C-alpha positions as a printed NumPy array, in Angstrom:
array([[117.922, 136.508, 200.611],
       [119.247, 138.947, 198.019],
       [122.584, 139.357, 200.211],
       [123.085, 135.911, 200.318],
       [123.874, 135.687, 196.324],
       [126.515, 135.925, 194.48 ],
       [126.939, 139.771, 193.226],
       [126.519, 138.43 , 189.904],
       [123.463, 137.113, 189.963],
       [122.1  , 139.911, 192.369],
       [122.471, 142.18 , 189.032],
       [119.136, 141.835, 187.618],
       [118.935, 144.607, 184.946],
       [115.984, 146.511, 183.42 ],
       [117.443, 144.725, 179.612],
       [116.548, 141.374, 181.725],
       [113.734, 142.231, 183.052],
       [112.943, 143.202, 179.302],
       [113.433, 140.008, 178.109],
       [111.417, 138.201, 180.665],
       [108.733, 140.432, 179.82 ],
       [109.162, 139.451, 175.759],
       [109.964, 135.627, 176.611],
       [106.418, 135.447, 178.844],
       [104.643, 136.899, 175.695],
       [105.88 , 135.02 , 172.929],
       [105.779, 132.039, 175.496],
       [102.379, 132.025, 177.286],
       [100.442, 135.46 , 176.585],
       [101.229, 136.886, 179.129],
       [101.794, 140.448, 179.894],
       [103.931, 141.671, 182.848],
       [103.556, 145.839, 183.188],
       [106.729, 147.284, 184.648],
       [105.19 , 147.093, 187.712],
       [105.861, 143.416, 188.031],
       [109.363, 144.252, 187.959],
       [110.584, 143.145, 191.589],
       [107.701, 140.103, 191.302],
       [109.831, 138.789, 188.298],
       [112.749, 139.514, 189.862],
       [111.961, 137.341, 193.445],
       [110.637, 134.276, 190.961],
       [113.567, 133.758, 188.674],
       [116.339, 134.358, 191.297],
       [115.144, 130.77 , 192.455],
       [115.759, 129.163, 188.997],
       [118.81 , 131.367, 188.396],
       [120.152, 129.868, 191.526],
       [118.761, 125.943, 191.374],
       [120.17 , 126.112, 187.758],
       [123.429, 127.191, 189.042],
       [123.943, 129.747, 186.253],
       [125.971, 132.791, 187.71 ],
       [123.692, 135.439, 186.19 ],
       [120.331, 136.341, 185.442],
       [121.724, 137.428, 181.426],
       [123.462, 133.796, 181.27 ],
       [120.199, 132.467, 182.649],
       [118.09 , 133.632, 179.817],
       [120.742, 132.871, 177.618],
       [120.26 , 129.481, 178.402],
       [116.43 , 129.264, 178.632],
       [116.26 , 130.91 , 174.855],
       [118.865, 128.264, 173.45 ],
       [118.143, 124.854, 172.239],
       [120.094, 123.235, 174.832],
       [117.333, 125.058, 177.582],
       [113.786, 123.624, 176.166],
       [112.714, 122.184, 179.041],
       [114.064, 124.683, 181.534],
       [111.954, 127.279, 179.415],
       [108.937, 125.546, 181.297],
       [109.956, 125.754, 184.314],
       [110.487, 129.649, 183.718],
       [106.438, 130.082, 182.318],
       [105.344, 127.772, 185.689],
       [107.558, 129.958, 188.218],
       [106.149, 133.352, 186.211],
       [102.569, 132.317, 186.773],
       [ 99.968, 132.092, 189.519],
       [ 98.286, 129.614, 190.875],
       [ 95.972, 130.942, 193.556],
       [ 92.446, 127.844, 193.643],
       [ 89.91 , 127.008, 196.517],
       [ 87.175, 124.3  , 195.957],
       [ 83.379, 126.051, 195.104],
       [ 85.332, 129.245, 194.288],
       [ 83.156, 131.899, 193.122],
       [ 80.716, 129.928, 194.391],
       [ 77.861, 131.265, 191.943],
       [ 78.886, 129.917, 188.692],
       [ 78.82 , 126.454, 190.523],
       [ 75.261, 126.966, 191.704],
       [ 74.418, 127.856, 187.654],
       [ 76.432, 125.372, 186.734],
       [ 74.094, 122.737, 189.356],
       [ 70.426, 124.25 , 188.755],
       [ 70.789, 125.68 , 185.405],
       [ 73.242, 123.484, 182.816],
       [ 73.18 , 119.752, 184.384],
       [ 69.813, 119.769, 184.658],
       [ 69.069, 120.981, 180.829],
       [ 71.897, 118.721, 179.933],
       [ 71.184, 115.437, 181.885],
       [ 68.444, 113.954, 179.9  ],
       [ 70.181, 114.588, 176.547],
       [ 73.433, 113.344, 177.905],
       [ 71.489, 109.491, 179.568],
       [ 69.919, 109.989, 175.604],
       [ 72.967, 109.469, 174.345],
       [ 74.484, 112.482, 173.322],
       [ 77.783, 113.587, 174.708],
       [ 78.009, 115.906, 177.767],
       [ 81.789, 118.283, 178.08 ],
       [ 82.451, 120.821, 180.029],
       [ 86.463, 122.406, 180.209],
       [ 88.018, 124.13 , 182.895],
       [ 90.381, 125.822, 180.457],
       [ 92.912, 126.988, 183.651],
       [ 92.757, 124.277, 186.196],
       [ 95.791, 124.597, 187.879],
       [ 95.673, 122.516, 190.981],
       [ 92.493, 120.767, 190.106],
       [ 90.225, 122.157, 193.11 ],
       [ 88.34 , 123.97 , 190.176],
       [ 87.602, 120.923, 187.724],
       [ 86.73 , 118.759, 190.849],
       [ 84.42 , 121.164, 192.104],
       [ 82.542, 121.267, 188.791],
       [ 82.833, 117.076, 189.397],
       [ 80.837, 117.026, 192.491],
       [ 78.477, 119.703, 191.195],
       [ 77.96 , 117.253, 188.199],
       [ 77.366, 114.709, 190.16 ],
       [ 75.074, 116.236, 192.788],
       [ 73.019, 116.993, 190.013],
       [ 73.14 , 114.682, 187.529],
       [ 74.372, 111.124, 190.123],
       [ 74.948, 108.501, 187.144],
       [ 76.648, 111.031, 185.466],
       [ 79.919, 108.741, 185.022],
       [ 77.954, 106.27 , 183.851],
       [ 77.343, 107.992, 180.357],
       [ 79.541, 110.154, 177.975],
       [ 80.059, 112.601, 179.733],
       [ 83.557, 114.213, 180.82 ],
       [ 85.411, 117.283, 182.233],
       [ 88.305, 118.402, 179.978],
       [ 90.584, 120.44 , 182.643],
       [ 93.751, 122.123, 181.13 ],
       [ 96.609, 124.217, 182.278],
       [100.085, 125.136, 180.898],
       [101.658, 124.214, 183.879],
       [103.003, 120.66 , 184.024],
       [103.87 , 120.511, 187.749],
       [100.231, 121.431, 188.553],
       [ 98.207, 119.16 , 186.138],
       [100.392, 116.494, 187.617],
       [ 99.058, 117.276, 191.139],
       [ 95.209, 117.94 , 190.224],
       [ 95.434, 114.658, 188.688],
       [ 95.998, 113.047, 191.79 ],
       [ 92.871, 114.656, 193.303],
       [ 94.313, 114.752, 196.957],
       [ 94.198, 117.149, 199.202],
       [ 94.96 , 118.234, 202.82 ],
       [ 92.325, 118.378, 205.387],
       [ 92.941, 122.651, 205.374],
       [ 92.184, 122.908, 201.283],
       [ 89.32 , 120.579, 201.257],
       [ 87.417, 122.882, 204.478],
       [ 85.819, 124.955, 201.492],
       [ 83.669, 121.397, 200.617],
       [ 80.366, 120.743, 202.473],
       [ 80.52 , 117.886, 204.916],
       [ 78.335, 115.535, 202.907],
       [ 79.684, 116.236, 199.568],
       [ 83.538, 115.346, 200.949],
       [ 81.987, 112.029, 202.871],
       [ 80.579, 111.046, 199.641],
       [ 83.268, 111.997, 196.774],
       [ 86.299, 111.864, 199.178],
       [ 88.298, 109.04 , 201.138],
       [ 90.24 , 109.904, 204.021],
       [ 94.14 , 108.782, 203.6  ],
       [ 96.231, 108.186, 207.185],
       [ 97.954, 110.992, 206.837],
       [ 95.075, 112.959, 207.404],
       [ 94.871, 113.7  , 203.536],
       [ 91.504, 113.272, 201.545],
       [ 91.217, 111.725, 197.586],
       [ 88.498, 111.607, 195.269],
       [ 87.629, 107.774, 195.055],
       [ 84.676, 106.102, 193.046],
       [ 82.411, 107.455, 190.252],
       [ 83.846, 111.083, 189.954],
       [ 87.302, 109.68 , 189.134],
       [ 85.831, 108.72 , 185.621],
       [ 84.947, 112.418, 185.179],
       [ 87.737, 114.939, 185.067],
       [ 90.455, 114.151, 181.861],
       [ 94.232, 116.462, 183.084],
       [ 95.8  , 117.798, 180.222],
       [ 98.715, 120.402, 179.534],
       [ 97.608, 122.984, 177.397],
       [ 98.797, 126.628, 176.471],
       [ 95.362, 128.516, 175.844],
       [ 97.978, 130.65 , 173.227],
       [ 98.845, 128.232, 171.322],
       [ 96.989, 125.281, 169.131],
       [ 94.017, 123.484, 170.483],
       [ 93.939, 119.973, 169.443],
       [ 90.193, 119.706, 171.11 ],
       [ 87.019, 117.781, 169.306],
       [ 83.566, 119.037, 169.881],
       [ 82.406, 121.845, 171.774],
       [ 81.209, 122.599, 175.283],
       [ 77.959, 123.233, 177.087],
       [ 80.189, 125.201, 179.721],
       [ 83.696, 126.572, 180.085],
       [ 85.104, 127.596, 183.115],
       [ 88.145, 130.835, 181.939],
       [ 88.811, 132.445, 185.285],
       [ 90.975, 134.606, 186.617],
       [ 93.323, 134.169, 183.278],
       [ 92.644, 136.677, 181.033],
       [ 93.617, 139.521, 183.577],
       [ 97.91 , 138.089, 182.727],
       [ 97.092, 139.049, 179.295],
       [ 96.821, 142.388, 177.081],
       [ 93.9  , 143.295, 175.336],
       [ 94.694, 141.737, 172.211],
       [ 95.665, 138.278, 173.873],
       [ 92.157, 138.989, 175.306],
       [ 89.989, 139.384, 173.093],
       [ 91.576, 136.465, 170.712],
       [ 91.083, 134.218, 173.698],
       [ 87.409, 135.147, 174.009],
       [ 86.903, 134.869, 170.454],
       [ 88.253, 131.505, 170.526],
       [ 86.237, 130.18 , 173.777],
       [ 83.036, 131.699, 172.001],
       [ 84.356, 129.233, 169.1  ],
       [ 84.082, 126.   , 171.29 ],
       [ 80.959, 127.137, 173.51 ],
       [ 77.687, 124.731, 171.551],
       [ 74.902, 126.988, 170.945],
       [ 73.485, 128.073, 174.29 ],
       [ 76.508, 126.829, 176.246],
       [ 78.09 , 129.296, 179.135],
       [ 81.359, 130.908, 180.01 ],
       [ 81.861, 131.782, 183.334],
       [ 85.212, 134.114, 183.977],
       [ 86.726, 135.311, 186.885],
       [ 85.145, 138.082, 189.717],
       [ 87.692, 140.963, 187.243],
       [ 86.929, 140.355, 185.119],
       [ 84.208, 141.397, 181.777],
       [ 84.323, 140.307, 178.128],
       [ 84.75 , 143.107, 176.198],
       [ 83.999, 141.448, 172.516],
       [ 80.431, 139.634, 173.704],
       [ 78.599, 140.969, 171.286],
       [ 81.062, 140.397, 168.688],
       [ 81.863, 136.844, 170.28 ],
       [ 78.117, 136.015, 169.894],
       [ 77.913, 136.135, 174.16 ],
       [ 75.119, 137.397, 175.751],
       [ 75.68 , 138.647, 179.651],
       [ 72.603, 136.736, 181.172],
       [ 74.849, 137.563, 184.978],
       [ 77.885, 139.648, 185.674],
       [ 80.414, 137.271, 185.58 ],
       [ 78.034, 134.644, 183.368],
       [ 78.118, 134.554, 179.508],
       [ 75.594, 132.276, 177.594],
       [ 76.015, 131.681, 173.554],
       [ 73.702, 133.298, 171.528],
       [ 71.68 , 130.475, 169.444]])
């Protein structure tokens, strides 16, 4: 593919990479180590071609201009990874079903609100998995004030998640009983979430490293496989902000390769390798 590019476009300099690193950090808190230089080239070069820019430098000049505000979002989307699947890291959903929801359901039925946050929802498999777990442990949840906030920085994947439609291969990880209970097949072989479960998730675009227009607190927050893209300072700041959004006794679920290094300072107690509880 590189040989098919104009010579000017193929000129990808260290200065170009440093500019992308700076943009990623300033716009989304993403830390791109020097080992990601080739990855950045492969992803950003597609945007350079699609925009018809003559070079990386010209593209980055445009992105950082007032006229390039919309394209800035596309650049950030190109740099973010959206790898997900239904019931990924299943122990979190088992814990939600067996510990969190059984404790919360009677309180919600009595009139209080219930909130869970999927803080990097990607194409929606995580929040829809949360919704299935909630409905399994709390079948009438959709009839009460129970909602799942699902957010991501990428507007494109948020729109896809909102649709709640997936192909046959994507839904293979969903147990057959839950698939038949919560989804309906379409003529083209895809599946779509249907019925009361659709009232649970609310999908929004949100940059975790910007301000959060979020009211109230959460009984559980899923923030998994996100902070691996941040530097230490950004990571600890996010952990503290998430802990502040947990109600006392609420749970934070993190990715299998992540740990909350500031757990004690954030008022969190580790109850399992990737599960933290907010201390009272």
